């Protein structure tokens, strides 16, 4: 028969395994969303690269040797054309990178010969004419600069918090917003999406008021993004002082309570907590690792984003309790 100490140890170990399992389940749920589809982001990255090369007149006649870099570029171009032509149209309501928008428009006017008899130069000239007509490069640069301003601001804000507190615990949370019923089909999408920010703010307030986090919560940064599959996702950065031990299950427990009190019909098990980082201001490697994480989650916004009163690429602040 187990004594009390052994029993508590077994129960504690079981709880940790259960928490890891729940977090893994949430991670897998997130990874199946279009926001995380590396193949989609890779396609958009290739299109952007090719459009810039064509606009700058850098796509020369393909080499006779298939292994050459020129031939590989042309193969990449025709692969991208086929993938876009065989994919459903991009959904309405999104702001698309001018390069991708111009490419998709031109692709609808190109008919690839199944025998491979299309002249590459003719295809490139057709696309190039469309790029010049749209001034795509000029617009693409402005689009990317506007988007990347948010990444710059967030990195600078992280540096400010670290300078102020010198040593902090950093949490990155993802929460896809998904309901457990077909309610969204009977409710205007705008009304459904507008119910998410109040729930998030209730969660932030609960963190702010939690006794364990009293005068320990430095700041919260958050935004809601929307993938091409229509799923909206909260991305949340939470900074605590370093002299407090925070467990992911504590955050998950508070989230579940907020859901049950405000919106009991939504799935409350989709919160994914990235591995937290404890960072002090001289730890260059950890600082770079954190900023790289933010950069990776910013990347899809360079290709598309959805913007409404509640969903935007722009970060918002929720003040801490210190």
PDB file of N, CA and C in Angstrom, residues 72-137:
ATOM      1  N   UNK A  72      16.195  25.695 -62.829  1.00  0.00           N
ATOM      2  CA  UNK A  72      15.451  25.440 -61.595  1.00  0.00           C
ATOM      3  C   UNK A  72      14.447  26.554 -61.329  1.00  0.00           C
ATOM      4  N   UNK A  73      14.811  27.797 -61.659  1.00  0.00           N
ATOM      5  CA  UNK A  73      13.880  28.908 -61.502  1.00  0.00           C
ATOM      6  C   UNK A  73      12.655  28.726 -62.387  1.00  0.00           C
ATOM      7  N   UNK A  74      12.901  28.339 -63.632  1.00  0.00           N
ATOM      8  CA  UNK A  74      11.775  28.165 -64.556  1.00  0.00           C
ATOM      9  C   UNK A  74      10.889  27.005 -64.122  1.00  0.00           C
ATOM     10  N   UNK A  75      11.508  25.940 -63.632  1.00  0.00           N
ATOM     11  CA  UNK A  75      10.713  24.812 -63.140  1.00  0.00           C
ATOM     12  C   UNK A  75       9.873  25.235 -61.940  1.00  0.00           C
ATOM     13  N   UNK A  76      10.469  26.056 -61.067  1.00  0.00           N
ATOM     14  CA  UNK A  76       9.741  26.571 -59.911  1.00  0.00           C
ATOM     15  C   UNK A  76       8.546  27.409 -60.370  1.00  0.00           C
ATOM     16  N   UNK A  77       8.751  28.231 -61.403  1.00  0.00           N
ATOM     17  CA  UNK A  77       7.678  29.085 -61.905  1.00  0.00           C
ATOM     18  C   UNK A  77       6.500  28.252 -62.406  1.00  0.00           C
ATOM     19  N   UNK A  78       6.791  27.253 -63.227  1.00  0.00           N
ATOM     20  CA  UNK A  78       5.698  26.450 -63.777  1.00  0.00           C
ATOM     21  C   UNK A  78       5.032  25.600 -62.698  1.00  0.00           C
ATOM     22  N   UNK A  79       5.787  25.169 -61.718  1.00  0.00           N
ATOM     23  CA  UNK A  79       5.182  24.444 -60.593  1.00  0.00           C
ATOM     24  C   UNK A  79       4.213  25.343 -59.836  1.00  0.00           C
ATOM     25  N   UNK A  80       4.620  26.599 -59.605  1.00  0.00           N
ATOM     26  CA  UNK A  80       3.756  27.545 -58.895  1.00  0.00           C
ATOM     27  C   UNK A  80       2.489  27.832 -59.694  1.00  0.00           C
ATOM     28  N   UNK A  81       2.625  27.972 -61.004  1.00  0.00           N
ATOM     29  CA  UNK A  81       1.454  28.218 -61.852  1.00  0.00           C
ATOM     30  C   UNK A  81       0.470  27.066 -61.744  1.00  0.00           C
ATOM     31  N   UNK A  82       0.990  25.849 -61.816  1.00  0.00           N
ATOM     32  CA  UNK A  82       0.112  24.683 -61.733  1.00  0.00           C
ATOM     33  C   UNK A  82      -0.564  24.575 -60.373  1.00  0.00           C
ATOM     34  N   UNK A  83       0.188  24.848 -59.312  1.00  0.00           N
ATOM     35  CA  UNK A  83      -0.386  24.754 -57.968  1.00  0.00           C
ATOM     36  C   UNK A  83      -1.507  25.772 -57.779  1.00  0.00           C
ATOM     37  N   UNK A  84      -1.309  27.001 -58.249  1.00  0.00           N
ATOM     38  CA  UNK A  84      -2.343  28.024 -58.109  1.00  0.00           C
ATOM     39  C   UNK A  84      -3.550  27.690 -58.976  1.00  0.00           C
ATOM     40  N   UNK A  85      -3.307  27.212 -60.177  1.00  0.00           N
ATOM     41  CA  UNK A  85      -4.424  26.873 -61.073  1.00  0.00           C
ATOM     42  C   UNK A  85      -5.243  25.698 -60.541  1.00  0.00           C
ATOM     43  N   UNK A  86      -4.611  24.810 -59.790  1.00  0.00           N
ATOM     44  CA  UNK A  86      -5.315  23.636 -59.258  1.00  0.00           C
ATOM     45  C   UNK A  86      -5.839  23.848 -57.838  1.00  0.00           C
ATOM     46  N   UNK A  87      -5.686  25.067 -57.319  1.00  0.00           N
ATOM     47  CA  UNK A  87      -6.139  25.366 -55.959  1.00  0.00           C
ATOM     48  C   UNK A  87      -7.408  26.214 -56.014  1.00  0.00           C
ATOM     49  N   UNK A  88      -8.224  26.166 -54.976  1.00  0.00           N
ATOM     50  CA  UNK A  88      -9.415  27.025 -54.938  1.00  0.00           C
ATOM     51  C   UNK A  88      -8.996  28.489 -54.882  1.00  0.00           C
ATOM     52  N   UNK A  89      -9.856  29.395 -55.316  1.00  0.00           N
ATOM     53  CA  UNK A  89      -9.522  30.822 -55.281  1.00  0.00           C
ATOM     54  C   UNK A  89      -9.243  31.291 -53.857  1.00  0.00           C
ATOM     55  N   UNK A  90      -8.422  32.308 -53.744  1.00  0.00           N
ATOM     56  CA  UNK A  90      -8.170  32.885 -52.428  1.00  0.00           C
ATOM     57  C   UNK A  90      -9.472  33.468 -51.888  1.00  0.00           C
ATOM     58  N   UNK A  91      -9.754  33.285 -50.610  1.00  0.00           N
ATOM     59  CA  UNK A  91     -11.027  33.762 -50.043  1.00  0.00           C
ATOM     60  C   UNK A  91     -11.124  35.278 -50.065  1.00  0.00           C
ATOM     61  N   UNK A  92     -12.354  35.759 -50.036  1.00  0.00           N
ATOM     62  CA  UNK A  92     -12.596  37.197 -50.048  1.00  0.00           C
ATOM     63  C   UNK A  92     -12.328  37.777 -48.649  1.00  0.00           C
ATOM     64  N   UNK A  93     -12.081  39.086 -48.632  1.00  0.00           N
ATOM     65  CA  UNK A  93     -11.952  39.786 -47.368  1.00  0.00           C
ATOM     66  C   UNK A  93     -10.538  39.910 -46.844  1.00  0.00           C
ATOM     67  N   UNK A  94      -9.561  39.314 -47.548  1.00  0.00           N
ATOM     68  CA  UNK A  94      -8.175  39.367 -47.115  1.00  0.00           C
ATOM     69  C   UNK A  94      -7.403  40.385 -47.950  1.00  0.00           C
ATOM     70  N   UNK A  95      -6.425  41.023 -47.314  1.00  0.00           N
ATOM     71  CA  UNK A  95      -5.491  41.875 -48.034  1.00  0.00           C
ATOM     72  C   UNK A  95      -4.302  41.000 -48.423  1.00  0.00           C
ATOM     73  N   UNK A  96      -4.078  40.888 -49.722  1.00  0.00           N
ATOM     74  CA  UNK A  96      -3.060  39.986 -50.248  1.00  0.00           C
ATOM     75  C   UNK A  96      -1.850  40.789 -50.703  1.00  0.00           C
ATOM     76  N   UNK A  97      -0.664  40.238 -50.488  1.00  0.00           N
ATOM     77  CA  UNK A  97       0.555  40.872 -50.977  1.00  0.00           C
ATOM     78  C   UNK A  97       0.406  41.187 -52.464  1.00  0.00           C
ATOM     79  N   UNK A  98       0.768  42.399 -52.904  1.00  0.00           N
ATOM     80  CA  UNK A  98       0.618  42.766 -54.322  1.00  0.00           C
ATOM     81  C   UNK A  98       1.304  41.805 -55.292  1.00  0.00           C
ATOM     82  N   UNK A  99       2.440  41.227 -54.909  1.00  0.00           N
ATOM     83  CA  UNK A  99       3.100  40.256 -55.782  1.00  0.00           C
ATOM     84  C   UNK A  99       2.231  39.012 -55.972  1.00  0.00           C
ATOM     85  N   UNK A 100       1.692  38.499 -54.877  1.00  0.00           N
ATOM     86  CA  UNK A 100       0.864  37.289 -54.961  1.00  0.00           C
ATOM     87  C   UNK A 100      -0.439  37.592 -55.686  1.00  0.00           C
ATOM     88  N   UNK A 101      -1.016  38.746 -55.393  1.00  0.00           N
ATOM     89  CA  UNK A 101      -2.258  39.155 -56.048  1.00  0.00           C
ATOM     90  C   UNK A 101      -2.069  39.263 -57.554  1.00  0.00           C
ATOM     91  N   UNK A 102      -0.972  39.881 -57.984  1.00  0.00           N
ATOM     92  CA  UNK A 102      -0.698  40.027 -59.413  1.00  0.00           C
ATOM     93  C   UNK A 102      -0.443  38.677 -60.063  1.00  0.00           C
ATOM     94  N   UNK A 103       0.280  37.809 -59.372  1.00  0.00           N
ATOM     95  CA  UNK A 103       0.570  36.483 -59.915  1.00  0.00           C
ATOM     96  C   UNK A 103      -0.707  35.677 -60.103  1.00  0.00           C
ATOM     97  N   UNK A 104      -1.545  35.657 -59.078  1.00  0.00           N
ATOM     98  CA  UNK A 104      -2.801  34.900 -59.159  1.00  0.00           C
ATOM     99  C   UNK A 104      -3.659  35.422 -60.308  1.00  0.00           C
ATOM    100  N   UNK A 105      -3.703  36.739 -60.473  1.00  0.00           N
ATOM    101  CA  UNK A 105      -4.481  37.329 -61.568  1.00  0.00           C
ATOM    102  C   UNK A 105      -3.940  36.892 -62.926  1.00  0.00           C
ATOM    103  N   UNK A 106      -2.612  36.910 -63.089  1.00  0.00           N
ATOM    104  CA  UNK A 106      -2.016  36.527 -64.367  1.00  0.00           C
ATOM    105  C   UNK A 106      -2.180  35.040 -64.646  1.00  0.00           C
ATOM    106  N   UNK A 107      -2.097  34.238 -63.602  1.00  0.00           N
ATOM    107  CA  UNK A 107      -2.203  32.783 -63.763  1.00  0.00           C
ATOM    108  C   UNK A 107      -3.559  32.390 -64.351  1.00  0.00           C
ATOM    109  N   UNK A 108      -4.601  33.131 -64.008  1.00  0.00           N
ATOM    110  CA  UNK A 108      -5.933  32.810 -64.543  1.00  0.00           C
ATOM    111  C   UNK A 108      -6.000  33.029 -66.046  1.00  0.00           C
ATOM    112  N   UNK A 109      -5.036  33.753 -66.596  1.00  0.00           N
ATOM    113  CA  UNK A 109      -5.031  34.038 -68.036  1.00  0.00           C
ATOM    114  C   UNK A 109      -4.005  33.208 -68.795  1.00  0.00           C
ATOM    115  N   UNK A 110      -3.331  32.313 -68.085  1.00  0.00           N
ATOM    116  CA  UNK A 110      -2.316  31.470 -68.713  1.00  0.00           C
ATOM    117  C   UNK A 110      -2.839  30.051 -68.837  1.00  0.00           C
ATOM    118  N   UNK A 111      -2.714  29.485 -70.005  1.00  0.00           N
ATOM    119  CA  UNK A 111      -3.085  28.094 -70.234  1.00  0.00           C
ATOM    120  C   UNK A 111      -1.817  27.303 -70.500  1.00  0.00           C
ATOM    121  N   UNK A 112      -1.493  26.413 -69.582  1.00  0.00           N
ATOM    122  CA  UNK A 112      -0.296  25.607 -69.771  1.00  0.00           C
ATOM    123  C   UNK A 112      -0.592  24.440 -70.702  1.00  0.00           C
ATOM    124  N   UNK A 113       0.263  24.253 -71.685  1.00  0.00           N
ATOM    125  CA  UNK A 113       0.127  23.141 -72.623  1.00  0.00           C
ATOM    126  C   UNK A 113       0.546  21.862 -71.920  1.00  0.00           C
ATOM    127  N   UNK A 114      -0.315  20.850 -71.899  1.00  0.00           N
ATOM    128  CA  UNK A 114       0.040  19.602 -71.201  1.00  0.00           C
ATOM    129  C   UNK A 114       1.269  18.921 -71.786  1.00  0.00           C
ATOM    130  N   UNK A 115       1.601  19.242 -73.037  1.00  0.00           N
ATOM    131  CA  UNK A 115       2.781  18.644 -73.658  1.00  0.00           C
ATOM    132  C   UNK A 115       4.060  19.408 -73.325  1.00  0.00           C
ATOM    133  N   UNK A 116       3.900  20.486 -72.523  1.00  0.00           N
ATOM    134  CA  UNK A 116       5.063  21.246 -72.116  1.00  0.00           C
ATOM    135  C   UNK A 116       5.628  22.128 -73.197  1.00  0.00           C
ATOM    136  N   UNK A 117       4.780  22.546 -74.157  1.00  0.00           N
ATOM    137  CA  UNK A 117       5.260  23.353 -75.276  1.00  0.00           C
ATOM    138  C   UNK A 117       5.181  24.858 -75.024  1.00  0.00           C
ATOM    139  N   UNK A 118       4.777  25.260 -73.838  1.00  0.00           N
ATOM    140  CA  UNK A 118       4.741  26.693 -73.544  1.00  0.00           C
ATOM    141  C   UNK A 118       6.155  27.277 -73.607  1.00  0.00           C
ATOM    142  N   UNK A 119       6.284  28.415 -74.238  1.00  0.00           N
ATOM    143  CA  UNK A 119       7.577  29.087 -74.278  1.00  0.00           C
ATOM    144  C   UNK A 119       7.762  29.862 -72.976  1.00  0.00           C
ATOM    145  N   UNK A 120       8.763  29.495 -72.184  1.00  0.00           N
ATOM    146  CA  UNK A 120       8.940  30.151 -70.888  1.00  0.00           C
ATOM    147  C   UNK A 120       9.038  31.667 -70.980  1.00  0.00           C
ATOM    148  N   UNK A 121       9.761  32.154 -71.998  1.00  0.00           N
ATOM    149  CA  UNK A 121       9.944  33.601 -72.104  1.00  0.00           C
ATOM    150  C   UNK A 121       8.612  34.296 -72.336  1.00  0.00           C
ATOM    151  N   UNK A 122       7.731  33.672 -73.136  1.00  0.00           N
ATOM    152  CA  UNK A 122       6.417  34.271 -73.395  1.00  0.00           C
ATOM    153  C   UNK A 122       5.592  34.339 -72.112  1.00  0.00           C
ATOM    154  N   UNK A 123       5.652  33.274 -71.301  1.00  0.00           N
ATOM    155  CA  UNK A 123       4.926  33.253 -70.034  1.00  0.00           C
ATOM    156  C   UNK A 123       5.465  34.342 -69.111  1.00  0.00           C
ATOM    157  N   UNK A 124       6.789  34.455 -69.044  1.00  0.00           N
ATOM    158  CA  UNK A 124       7.398  35.464 -68.171  1.00  0.00           C
ATOM    159  C   UNK A 124       7.054  36.871 -68.632  1.00  0.00           C
ATOM    160  N   UNK A 125       7.025  37.089 -69.942  1.00  0.00           N
ATOM    161  CA  UNK A 125       6.694  38.423 -70.462  1.00  0.00           C
ATOM    162  C   UNK A 125       5.263  38.806 -70.131  1.00  0.00           C
ATOM    163  N   UNK A 126       4.359  37.825 -70.222  1.00  0.00           N
ATOM    164  CA  UNK A 126       2.963  38.104 -69.885  1.00  0.00           C
ATOM    165  C   UNK A 126       2.844  38.501 -68.415  1.00  0.00           C
ATOM    166  N   UNK A 127       3.523  37.759 -67.543  1.00  0.00           N
ATOM    167  CA  UNK A 127       3.484  38.078 -66.121  1.00  0.00           C
ATOM    168  C   UNK A 127       4.163  39.424 -65.862  1.00  0.00           C
ATOM    169  N   UNK A 128       5.292  39.650 -66.535  1.00  0.00           N
ATOM    170  CA  UNK A 128       6.032  40.893 -66.343  1.00  0.00           C
ATOM    171  C   UNK A 128       5.198  42.109 -66.739  1.00  0.00           C
ATOM    172  N   UNK A 129       4.463  42.000 -67.853  1.00  0.00           N
ATOM    173  CA  UNK A 129       3.601  43.096 -68.296  1.00  0.00           C
ATOM    174  C   UNK A 129       2.559  43.427 -67.229  1.00  0.00           C
ATOM    175  N   UNK A 130       1.991  42.378 -66.625  1.00  0.00           N
ATOM    176  CA  UNK A 130       1.004  42.590 -65.574  1.00  0.00           C
ATOM    177  C   UNK A 130       1.614  43.231 -64.333  1.00  0.00           C
ATOM    178  N   UNK A 131       2.843  42.830 -63.987  1.00  0.00           N
ATOM    179  CA  UNK A 131       3.526  43.412 -62.835  1.00  0.00           C
ATOM    180  C   UNK A 131       3.798  44.898 -63.049  1.00  0.00           C
ATOM    181  N   UNK A 132       4.266  45.237 -64.250  1.00  0.00           N
ATOM    182  CA  UNK A 132       4.550  46.638 -64.545  1.00  0.00           C
ATOM    183  C   UNK A 132       3.271  47.473 -64.539  1.00  0.00           C
ATOM    184  N   UNK A 133       2.200  46.924 -65.078  1.00  0.00           N
ATOM    185  CA  UNK A 133       0.940  47.662 -65.135  1.00  0.00           C
ATOM    186  C   UNK A 133       0.415  47.964 -63.735  1.00  0.00           C
ATOM    187  N   UNK A 134       0.647  47.043 -62.806  1.00  0.00           N
ATOM    188  CA  UNK A 134       0.159  47.202 -61.432  1.00  0.00           C
ATOM    189  C   UNK A 134       1.161  47.908 -60.515  1.00  0.00           C
ATOM    190  N   UNK A 135       2.361  48.182 -61.061  1.00  0.00           N
ATOM    191  CA  UNK A 135       3.438  48.719 -60.202  1.00  0.00           C
ATOM    192  C   UNK A 135       3.591  47.849 -58.953  1.00  0.00           C
ATOM    193  N   UNK A 136       3.626  46.539 -59.203  1.00  0.00           N
ATOM    194  CA  UNK A 136       3.552  45.563 -58.114  1.00  0.00           C
ATOM    195  C   UNK A 136       4.705  45.696 -57.126  1.00  0.00           C
ATOM    196  N   UNK A 137       5.910  45.903 -57.632  1.00  0.00           N
ATOM    197  CA  UNK A 137       7.056  45.999 -56.730  1.00  0.00           C
ATOM    198  C   UNK A 137       6.945  47.158 -55.768  1.00  0.00           C
TER     199      UNK A 137
END
